[in-house]
Amino acid sequence: MIKLSNIEKTYRTDDIETRALGGVSLTIGEGEFVAIMGPSGCGKSTLLNVLGLVDRPTGGRYEFAGEDVSNLPERQLVQFRKRHIGFVFQSFNLIGDLSVEENIELPLLYRAMPKAERKSRVREALELVGLQHRARHKPSQLSGGQQQRVAVARAVVGDPKLILADEPTGNLDSKNGEEVMEMLTTLNEQGTTIVMVTHSPSHGAQAKRIITVLDGQVVPEKEFAL
Amino acid sequence: MIKLSNIEKTYRTDDIETRALGGVSLTIGEGEFVAIMGPSGCGKSTLLNVLGLVDRPTGGRYEFAGEDVSNLPERQLVQFRKRHIGFVFQSFNLIGDLSVEENIELPLLYRAMPKAERKSRVREALELVGLQHRARHKPSQLSGGQQQRVAVARAVVGDPKLILADEPTGNLDSKNGEEVMEMLTTLNEQGTTIVMVTHSPSHGAQAKRIITVLDGQVVPEKEFAL
Ligand SMILES: Nc1ncnc2c1ncn2[C@@H]1O[C@H](COP(=O)(O)OP(=O)(O)OP(=O)(O)O)[C@@H](O)[C@H]1O
Ligand SMILES: Nc1ncnc2c1ncn2[C@@H]1O[C@H](COP(=O)(O)OP(=O)(O)OP(=O)(O)O)[C@@H](O)[C@H]1O
Ligand SMILES: [Mg+2]
Ligand SMILES: [Mg+2]
């Protein structure tokens, strides 16, 4: 489903050049549940942003479901992303002026879906993360972990083919963290492909495969068979 | 050093009233290292904001080093806070237009400190969190964990009497997380009082005392002696 070949991502700031990803190649099959782990600053969010069509690579090729998406024009990229991908951002990226339920509804506005169905799906997603009683609040009126759960709800509400989650349990206590992991596992059993960045070894272990990143490169997986 | 008596904090949004803290009383002695734990949304950040003079309680009394600070006028509150308290916010609160080193320097601008000494302290704080090579970057050019480390560096640079840290390792891999815990432990051995909110049981265990919060109330500590 996903094929990255020699992906490069370099950031330039005045005189400093940061090679965030240096020649990353990997394949992720449909229905897989992959965890991405590695030290702070090694390139995990950058990799997820490339996978999620949020960021363009500076080099290399990205094939999604057989289609070369590395050079799609902006408008097509956005359409593709909104329809197929659910993204949980590391810093949530909730819209401050919209209520919790309006935030969660956003991905559904990109489809031809009747209002009644949108409302019922939003309510379902809110119940999955236990935040029904906060539907009308603004993000700034929520705790850190509640904001994170809204971000998770927004990523799953549209039942996307691919869910990319950047540290979805980083601000959650163990019980809420387990509930999010349970939701992701259930979605995966129903066929959703999941790629999750995590710093938690116990949550990483709940995925079916772990990809380790170090200094912008993927560590060859067979090293772990030693 | 810190004495909270019957602290109340209620938020009102249109028709909904949220009692974030309902009658919290606790004492923290100088030089203690306390962890605050509890489920998402139970009131930990609110408690830390009251302790850090970032938020005023809606009821109750707060004595800091013998002085009643519950009703200080705004200007005095800010002065007091800047001089005595270092705060690591759950969402970092870095200033986007300032570089990493300018962000870390901020608490030092509130004192009569010569420029050369400020610069050397900032450099020291950067080295403590391993981000010397990112000094001139803007926060938006850093990874989530790097931003969190800048927030930690800014909290410790002024060598404050009290450090309040709201989930300071939530976005860090185990190695970087351990380095932050080591830094806090060392500061505590040198006499700094530390109150840290954490979701990580292993980091909570490195504190000398754990305060559990549930639904806006402190759970009586002697229950754990059973
Ligand atoms: N400005 C606000 N207006 C209304 N309610 C608020 C506001 N800020 C916080 N709350 C509510 O107060 C309660 C406590 O929030 P707090 O941020 O202290 O939780 P927390 O324990 O830090 O949670 P987390 O572990 O998720 O960070 C939550 O239910 C939250 O929704
Ligand atoms: N806009 C940018 N400009 C310059 N450098 C950047 C930019 N964004 C990211 N970087 C750098 O790219 C590298 C990889 O960043 P990335 O956010 O992918 O790390 P990460 O593995 O997700 O880290 P963390 O675990 O701390 O979230 C980091 O060294 C970071 O400083
Ligand atoms: Mg990241
Ligand atoms: Mg909090």
Coordinates of C-alpha atoms and ligand atoms in Angstrom, one line a residue:
Chain A
M1 CA 0.0 0.0 0.0
I2 CA 2.8 2.4 0.9
K3 CA 6.2 2.3 -0.8
L4 CA 8.9 4.9 0.0
S5 CA 12.1 4.8 -2.1
N6 CA 15.1 6.8 -1.1
I7 CA 13.1 9.6 0.6
E8 CA 15.2 12.7 1.4
K9 CA 14.0 15.6 3.6
T10 CA 16.4 18.5 4.2
Y11 CA 15.5 21.7 6.0
R12 CA 17.5 24.9 5.3
T13 CA 17.6 27.7 7.9
D14 CA 19.9 30.6 6.9
D15 CA 23.3 28.9 7.2
I16 CA 22.3 25.6 8.8
E17 CA 21.2 22.6 6.8
T18 CA 19.4 19.8 8.7
R19 CA 19.1 16.4 6.9
A20 CA 16.0 15.2 8.8
L21 CA 15.6 12.1 6.5
G22 CA 18.5 10.7 4.6
G23 CA 17.5 8.1 2.0
V24 CA 14.6 6.3 3.7
S25 CA 13.2 3.2 1.9
L26 CA 10.4 1.1 3.3
T27 CA 7.2 -0.7 2.4
I28 CA 4.0 -1.0 4.5
G29 CA 1.3 -3.4 3.4
E30 CA -2.4 -2.8 3.6
G31 CA -3.8 -3.7 7.0
E32 CA -0.4 -3.6 8.8
F33 CA 0.0 -2.1 12.3
V34 CA 3.5 -0.5 12.4
A35 CA 5.2 1.4 15.3
I36 CA 7.9 3.9 14.6
M37 CA 10.4 4.4 17.4
G38 CA 13.6 6.3 18.0
P39 CA 15.2 9.1 20.0
S40 CA 14.0 12.7 20.1
G41 CA 14.8 14.5 16.9
C42 CA 15.7 11.5 14.8
G43 CA 13.1 12.1 12.1
K44 CA 9.9 10.3 13.1
S45 CA 7.4 13.2 12.8
T46 CA 9.1 14.2 9.5
L47 CA 8.6 10.6 8.2
L48 CA 5.0 10.6 9.3
N49 CA 4.4 14.0 7.6
V50 CA 5.8 12.7 4.4
L51 CA 3.6 9.5 4.7
G52 CA 0.6 11.7 5.4
L53 CA 1.2 14.1 2.4
V54 CA 1.5 16.9 4.9
D55 CA 5.1 17.6 3.8
R56 CA 6.8 17.0 0.4
P57 CA 10.1 15.1 0.4
T58 CA 13.1 17.0 -1.1
G59 CA 14.1 13.8 -2.9
G60 CA 13.0 10.2 -3.6
R61 CA 9.7 8.6 -4.5
Y62 CA 6.4 7.9 -2.6
E63 CA 3.9 5.4 -4.0
F64 CA 0.5 5.2 -2.3
A65 CA -1.8 2.3 -3.4
G66 CA 0.3 2.1 -6.6
E67 CA 0.0 5.8 -7.5
D68 CA 3.0 8.0 -7.5
V69 CA 2.1 10.8 -5.1
S70 CA 5.5 12.4 -4.8
N71 CA 4.7 15.2 -7.2
L72 CA 0.9 15.7 -7.2
P73 CA -0.2 19.3 -7.4
E74 CA -1.2 20.9 -4.1
R75 CA -5.0 20.7 -4.6
Q76 CA -5.0 17.0 -5.5
L77 CA -2.7 16.3 -2.6
V78 CA -5.1 17.8 -0.1
Q79 CA -8.1 16.0 -1.6
F80 CA -6.3 12.7 -1.5
R81 CA -5.2 13.2 2.1
K82 CA -8.6 14.3 3.4
R83 CA -10.3 11.3 1.8
H84 CA -7.9 8.5 2.7
I85 CA -5.8 9.5 5.7
G86 CA -6.6 10.2 9.4
F87 CA -3.8 12.1 11.2
V88 CA -3.1 12.5 14.9
F89 CA -0.6 15.3 15.2
Q90 CA 2.1 15.4 17.9
S91 CA 0.9 18.9 19.0
F92 CA -2.8 18.1 18.2
N93 CA -3.4 21.0 15.7
L94 CA -7.0 21.6 16.9
I95 CA -8.7 24.7 15.6
G96 CA -9.1 27.1 18.5
D97 CA -12.2 28.9 17.3
L98 CA -14.2 25.7 16.7
S99 CA -15.8 23.6 19.4
V100 CA -14.7 20.0 20.1
E101 CA -17.6 18.6 18.0
E102 CA -16.9 21.0 15.1
N103 CA -13.2 20.0 15.2
I104 CA -14.1 16.3 15.0
E105 CA -16.6 16.9 12.2
L106 CA -14.0 18.6 9.9
P107 CA -12.8 15.5 8.0
L108 CA -16.4 14.6 7.2
L109 CA -17.1 18.0 5.5
Y110 CA -14.9 16.8 2.6
R111 CA -17.4 14.2 1.5
A112 CA -20.9 14.1 0.3
M113 CA -22.4 13.1 3.6
P114 CA -25.8 14.2 4.9
K115 CA -25.7 16.3 8.1
A116 CA -27.6 13.7 10.2
E117 CA -25.0 11.1 9.4
R118 CA -22.1 13.5 10.2
K119 CA -23.7 14.3 13.6
S120 CA -24.1 10.7 14.5
R121 CA -20.5 9.8 13.5
V122 CA -19.1 12.7 15.5
R123 CA -21.2 11.5 18.5
E124 CA -19.8 8.0 18.1
A125 CA -16.2 9.2 17.9
L126 CA -16.7 11.3 21.0
E127 CA -18.0 8.3 22.9
L128 CA -15.0 6.2 21.8
V129 CA -12.7 8.7 23.6
G130 CA -15.0 9.4 26.5
L131 CA -15.6 13.1 25.8
Q132 CA -19.3 13.4 25.1
H133 CA -19.7 15.9 28.0
R134 CA -17.2 18.2 26.4
A135 CA -18.7 18.4 22.9
R136 CA -19.4 22.2 23.1
H137 CA -16.2 23.2 24.8
K138 CA -13.4 25.0 23.0
P139 CA -9.9 23.3 22.9
S140 CA -8.4 25.9 25.2
Q141 CA -10.9 24.8 27.9
L142 CA -9.7 21.2 27.9
S143 CA -6.9 19.5 29.7
G144 CA -3.8 18.4 27.6
G145 CA -4.9 14.8 27.6
Q146 CA -8.5 15.7 26.6
Q147 CA -7.1 17.8 23.6
Q148 CA -5.1 14.7 22.6
R149 CA -8.2 12.6 22.7
V150 CA -10.1 15.0 20.5
A151 CA -7.3 14.8 18.0
V152 CA -7.6 11.0 18.1
A153 CA -11.4 11.2 17.6
R154 CA -10.9 13.6 14.6
A155 CA -8.5 11.1 13.0
V156 CA -10.8 8.1 13.2
V157 CA -14.3 9.7 12.6
G158 CA -14.0 9.4 8.8
D159 CA -13.1 5.7 9.0
P160 CA -10.0 6.3 6.8
K161 CA -7.9 3.6 5.0
L162 CA -4.7 4.8 6.8
I163 CA -4.3 6.3 10.3
L164 CA -1.0 8.1 11.1
A165 CA -0.7 8.7 14.8
D166 CA 2.2 10.8 16.1
E167 CA 2.6 9.9 19.8
P168 CA -1.2 9.5 20.4
T169 CA -0.8 8.6 24.1
G170 CA 2.0 11.0 25.1
N171 CA -0.2 13.1 27.4
L172 CA -2.5 10.3 28.7
D173 CA -2.5 8.3 31.9
S174 CA -2.3 4.5 31.6
K175 CA -6.0 3.8 31.5
N176 CA -6.8 6.4 28.8
G177 CA -3.7 5.4 27.0
E178 CA -4.8 1.8 26.9
E179 CA -8.3 2.8 25.7
V180 CA -6.7 4.6 22.7
M181 CA -4.5 1.6 22.0
E182 CA -7.5 -0.7 22.2
M183 CA -9.4 1.6 19.7
L184 CA -6.4 1.5 17.3
T185 CA -6.1 -2.3 17.6
T186 CA -9.8 -2.8 16.9
L187 CA -9.7 -0.5 13.8
N188 CA -6.7 -2.5 12.6
E189 CA -8.5 -5.8 13.1
Q190 CA -11.3 -4.3 10.9
G191 CA -8.7 -3.6 8.1
T192 CA -7.4 -0.1 8.8
T193 CA -3.6 0.4 8.2
I194 CA -2.0 2.1 11.2
V195 CA 1.4 3.7 11.5
M196 CA 2.1 5.0 15.0
V197 CA 5.0 7.0 16.3
T198 CA 5.5 6.2 20.0
H199 CA 8.1 6.6 22.8
S200 CA 6.3 4.0 24.9
P201 CA 7.9 0.5 24.6
S202 CA 4.7 -1.1 25.9
H203 CA 2.5 0.6 23.3
G204 CA 5.1 -0.1 20.6
A205 CA 4.9 -3.7 21.5
Q206 CA 1.1 -3.7 20.8
A207 CA 1.9 -3.0 17.1
K208 CA 2.7 -6.0 14.8
R209 CA 6.0 -4.5 13.6
I210 CA 8.5 -1.9 14.9
I211 CA 10.5 0.3 12.6
T212 CA 13.4 2.0 14.3
V213 CA 14.7 5.4 13.1
L214 CA 18.1 6.8 14.0
D215 CA 19.6 10.1 12.7
G216 CA 17.1 10.3 9.7
Q217 CA 17.6 6.7 8.6
V218 CA 15.7 3.5 9.1
V219 CA 17.6 0.8 11.0
P220 CA 17.5 -2.5 9.1
E221 CA 14.9 -4.6 10.9
K222 CA 16.8 -7.9 10.7
E223 CA 19.3 -6.6 13.2
F224 CA 16.7 -7.5 15.9
A225 CA 16.6 -11.1 14.9
L226 CA 20.1 -11.5 16.5
Chain B
M1 CA 7.2 26.3 52.0
I2 CA 3.8 25.8 50.2
K3 CA 0.5 25.6 52.0
L4 CA -2.8 25.2 50.2
S5 CA -6.0 25.4 52.3
N6 CA -9.3 24.5 50.7
I7 CA -8.4 25.7 47.3
E8 CA -11.3 25.9 44.8
K9 CA -11.1 26.5 41.1
T10 CA -14.3 26.6 39.1
Y11 CA -14.5 27.4 35.4
R12 CA -17.7 28.8 33.9
T13 CA -18.5 28.4 30.2
D14 CA -21.9 29.7 29.2
D15 CA -24.2 27.2 30.9
I16 CA -21.6 24.6 32.0
E17 CA -19.7 24.9 35.3
T18 CA -16.6 22.8 35.7
R19 CA -15.3 22.4 39.3
A20 CA -11.7 21.7 38.3
L21 CA -10.4 21.7 41.9
G22 CA -12.8 21.2 44.8
G23 CA -11.4 22.0 48.2
V24 CA -7.7 21.0 47.9
S25 CA -5.5 21.2 51.0
L26 CA -1.8 20.2 51.0
T27 CA 1.6 21.2 52.4
I28 CA 4.9 20.9 50.5
G29 CA 8.1 21.4 52.5
E30 CA 11.2 23.2 51.2
G31 CA 13.4 20.8 49.3
E32 CA 10.8 18.1 48.7
F33 CA 10.4 16.3 45.4
V34 CA 6.7 15.5 44.9
A35 CA 5.0 13.8 41.9
I36 CA 1.4 14.6 41.1
M37 CA -0.5 11.8 39.3
G38 CA -4.0 11.0 38.3
P39 CA -6.2 10.4 35.2
S40 CA -6.6 12.8 32.3
G41 CA -8.8 15.8 33.2
C42 CA -8.7 15.3 37.0
G43 CA -7.1 18.7 37.8
K44 CA -3.3 18.3 37.8
S45 CA -2.4 21.2 35.5
T46 CA -5.0 23.4 37.2
L47 CA -3.3 22.6 40.6
L48 CA 0.1 23.3 39.2
N49 CA -1.1 26.6 37.7
V50 CA -2.4 27.7 41.1
L51 CA 0.9 26.7 42.7
G52 CA 2.8 28.6 40.0
L53 CA 0.7 31.7 40.4
V54 CA -0.3 31.4 36.8
D55 CA -4.0 31.0 37.7
R56 CA -5.9 32.5 40.7
P57 CA -8.0 30.1 42.7
T58 CA -11.8 31.0 43.0
G59 CA -11.6 30.1 46.7
G60 CA -9.3 29.1 49.5
R61 CA -5.9 30.3 50.6
Y62 CA -2.3 29.9 49.3
E63 CA 0.7 30.6 51.5
F64 CA 4.2 30.6 49.9
A65 CA 7.1 30.8 52.3
G66 CA 4.8 32.1 54.9
E67 CA 3.4 34.9 52.8
D68 CA -0.3 34.9 51.7
V69 CA -0.2 35.1 47.9
S70 CA -3.8 34.2 47.2
N71 CA -4.7 37.9 46.7
L72 CA -1.6 39.7 45.5
P73 CA -2.1 42.3 42.9
E74 CA -1.2 41.2 39.3
R75 CA 2.1 43.0 39.0
Q76 CA 3.4 41.7 42.3
L77 CA 2.3 38.2 41.4
V78 CA 4.3 38.3 38.1
Q79 CA 7.4 39.6 39.9
F80 CA 7.2 36.9 42.6
R81 CA 6.7 34.2 40.0
K82 CA 9.5 35.3 37.7
R83 CA 11.9 35.4 40.6
H84 CA 11.2 32.2 42.5
I85 CA 9.5 29.8 40.2
G86 CA 10.6 27.9 37.1
F87 CA 7.6 26.4 35.1
V88 CA 7.6 23.6 32.5
F89 CA 4.2 23.9 30.8
Q90 CA 2.4 20.9 29.4
S91 CA 2.2 22.5 26.0
F92 CA 5.7 24.2 26.4
N93 CA 4.5 27.8 25.7
L94 CA 7.6 28.8 23.8
I95 CA 7.7 32.2 22.1
G96 CA 7.5 31.5 18.4
D97 CA 9.3 34.6 17.2
L98 CA 12.3 34.2 19.5
S99 CA 15.1 31.7 19.0
V100 CA 15.8 28.8 21.3
E101 CA 18.5 30.7 23.2
E102 CA 16.3 33.9 23.5
N103 CA 13.5 31.8 24.9
I104 CA 15.8 30.2 27.5
E105 CA 17.2 33.7 28.4
L106 CA 13.8 35.2 29.2
P107 CA 13.6 34.4 33.0
L108 CA 17.0 36.0 33.4
L109 CA 15.9 39.3 32.0
Y110 CA 13.9 39.9 35.2
R111 CA 17.0 40.2 37.3
A112 CA 19.9 42.6 37.5
M113 CA 22.3 40.2 35.7
P114 CA 25.1 41.3 33.4
K115 CA 24.8 40.1 29.8
A116 CA 27.9 37.9 29.9
E117 CA 26.6 36.0 32.8
R118 CA 23.2 35.5 31.1
K119 CA 24.8 34.2 28.0
S120 CA 27.0 31.7 30.0
R121 CA 24.0 30.4 32.0
V122 CA 21.9 29.9 28.8
R123 CA 24.8 28.0 27.3
E124 CA 24.9 25.8 30.4
A125 CA 21.2 25.1 30.3
L126 CA 21.4 24.2 26.6
E127 CA 24.2 21.7 27.3
L128 CA 22.1 20.2 30.2
V129 CA 19.4 19.2 27.7
G130 CA 21.7 18.5 24.8
L131 CA 20.5 21.3 22.4
Q132 CA 23.6 23.5 21.9
H133 CA 23.5 22.9 18.2
R134 CA 19.9 24.3 18.0
A135 CA 20.5 27.6 19.8
R136 CA 19.6 29.8 16.9
H137 CA 16.6 27.8 15.6
K138 CA 13.0 28.9 16.1
P139 CA 10.7 26.6 18.1
S140 CA 8.8 25.7 14.9
Q141 CA 12.0 24.2 13.5
L142 CA 12.4 21.8 16.3
S143 CA 10.9 18.3 17.0
G144 CA 8.3 17.9 19.7
G145 CA 10.8 16.5 22.2
Q146 CA 13.3 19.2 21.4
Q147 CA 10.7 21.8 22.1
Q148 CA 10.0 20.1 25.4
R149 CA 13.7 20.1 26.3
V150 CA 13.9 23.9 25.6
A151 CA 10.9 24.4 27.9
V152 CA 12.8 22.4 30.6
A153 CA 16.0 24.4 30.0
R154 CA 14.1 27.7 30.4
A155 CA 12.6 26.5 33.7
V156 CA 16.0 25.7 35.3
V157 CA 18.2 28.4 33.9
G158 CA 17.4 30.9 36.6
D159 CA 18.1 28.4 39.4
P160 CA 14.7 29.0 41.0
K161 CA 13.7 27.9 44.5
L162 CA 10.7 26.0 43.1
I163 CA 10.4 24.1 39.9
L164 CA 6.9 23.1 38.6
A165 CA 7.0 20.6 35.8
D166 CA 3.8 19.6 33.9
E167 CA 4.6 16.3 32.3
P168 CA 8.2 17.2 31.4
T169 CA 9.0 13.8 29.7
G170 CA 5.7 13.2 27.9
N171 CA 7.3 13.7 24.4
L172 CA 10.7 12.1 25.2
D173 CA 12.2 8.8 24.4
S174 CA 13.5 6.8 27.4
K175 CA 17.1 8.1 27.2
N176 CA 16.2 11.8 27.0
G177 CA 13.4 11.2 29.6
E178 CA 16.0 9.7 32.0
E179 CA 18.3 12.7 31.4
V180 CA 15.6 15.1 32.4
M181 CA 14.8 13.1 35.5
E182 CA 18.5 13.0 36.4
M183 CA 18.7 16.8 36.0
L184 CA 15.6 17.3 38.3
T185 CA 17.0 14.8 40.9
T186 CA 20.4 16.6 40.9
L187 CA 18.7 20.0 41.4
N188 CA 16.6 18.6 44.2
E189 CA 19.7 17.2 45.9
Q190 CA 21.1 20.8 45.7
G191 CA 18.0 22.1 47.5
T192 CA 15.4 23.0 44.8
T193 CA 11.8 22.1 45.6
I194 CA 10.2 20.2 42.8
V195 CA 6.6 19.4 42.0
M196 CA 6.2 17.3 38.9
V197 CA 3.0 16.2 37.2
T198 CA 3.6 12.9 35.4
H199 CA 1.7 10.0 33.8
S200 CA 4.8 7.8 33.9
P201 CA 4.8 5.5 36.9
S202 CA 8.5 5.0 36.6
H203 CA 9.2 8.7 36.7
G204 CA 6.7 9.3 39.5
A205 CA 8.6 6.6 41.5
Q206 CA 11.8 8.7 41.2
A207 CA 10.1 11.5 43.3
K208 CA 10.2 11.2 47.1
R209 CA 6.4 11.4 47.5
I210 CA 3.3 10.9 45.3
I211 CA 0.2 13.0 45.5
T212 CA -2.8 11.4 43.7
V213 CA -5.6 13.6 42.3
L214 CA -9.0 12.4 41.3
D215 CA -11.9 14.5 40.1
G216 CA -10.4 17.8 41.5
Q217 CA -9.6 16.4 44.9
V218 CA -6.4 15.1 46.6
V219 CA -6.7 11.4 47.6
P220 CA -5.6 11.1 51.2
E221 CA -2.0 9.7 51.2
K222 CA -2.3 7.4 54.1
E223 CA -4.5 5.1 52.0
F224 CA -1.3 3.8 50.3
A225 CA 0.1 2.5 53.6
L226 CA -2.5 -0.3 53.6
Ligands
LIG1 N1 -10.5 27.2 30.7 C1 -11.3 26.2 31.1 N2 -12.7 26.2 31.0 C2 -13.4 25.2 31.3 N3 -13.0 24.0 31.8 C3 -11.6 23.9 31.9 C4 -10.7 24.9 31.6 N4 -9.4 24.5 31.8 C5 -9.5 23.3 32.3 N5 -10.8 22.9 32.3 C6 -11.4 21.6 32.8 O1 -10.8 21.4 34.2 C7 -10.6 20.0 34.3 C8 -9.1 19.8 34.8 O2 -8.2 20.2 33.8 P1 -6.7 20.0 34.0 O3 -6.0 20.6 32.8 O4 -6.2 20.5 35.3 O5 -6.5 18.4 33.9 P2 -5.2 17.5 34.0 O6 -5.4 16.6 35.2 O7 -4.0 18.3 33.8 O8 -5.4 16.5 32.7 P3 -4.3 15.9 31.6 O9 -3.7 14.8 32.3 O10 -5.2 15.5 30.5 O11 -3.4 17.0 31.3 C9 -10.8 19.3 33.0 O12 -12.0 18.6 33.1 C10 -10.9 20.4 32.0 O13 -11.8 20.1 30.9
LIG2 N1 11.2 23.3 9.9 C1 12.4 22.8 10.3 N2 13.5 23.5 10.1 C2 14.7 23.0 10.5 N3 14.9 21.8 11.1 C3 13.8 21.1 11.3 C4 12.4 21.5 11.0 N4 11.5 20.6 11.4 C5 12.2 19.6 12.0 N5 13.6 19.9 12.0 C6 14.7 19.0 12.5 O1 14.6 17.8 11.9 C7 14.9 16.7 12.8 C8 13.8 15.7 12.9 O2 12.6 16.3 13.4 P1 11.4 15.4 13.8 O3 10.3 16.3 14.2 O4 11.0 14.5 12.7 O5 11.9 14.5 15.0 P2 11.2 13.4 15.9 O6 11.9 12.1 15.7 O7 9.7 13.4 15.6 O8 11.4 13.9 17.4 P3 10.5 13.9 18.7 O9 10.6 12.5 19.2 O10 11.3 14.8 19.6 O11 9.2 14.3 18.4 C9 15.1 17.4 14.1 O12 16.5 17.5 14.4 C10 14.6 18.8 14.0 O13 15.3 19.8 14.7
MG3 MG 8.1 14.1 16.7
MG4 MG -2.6 18.5 32.3

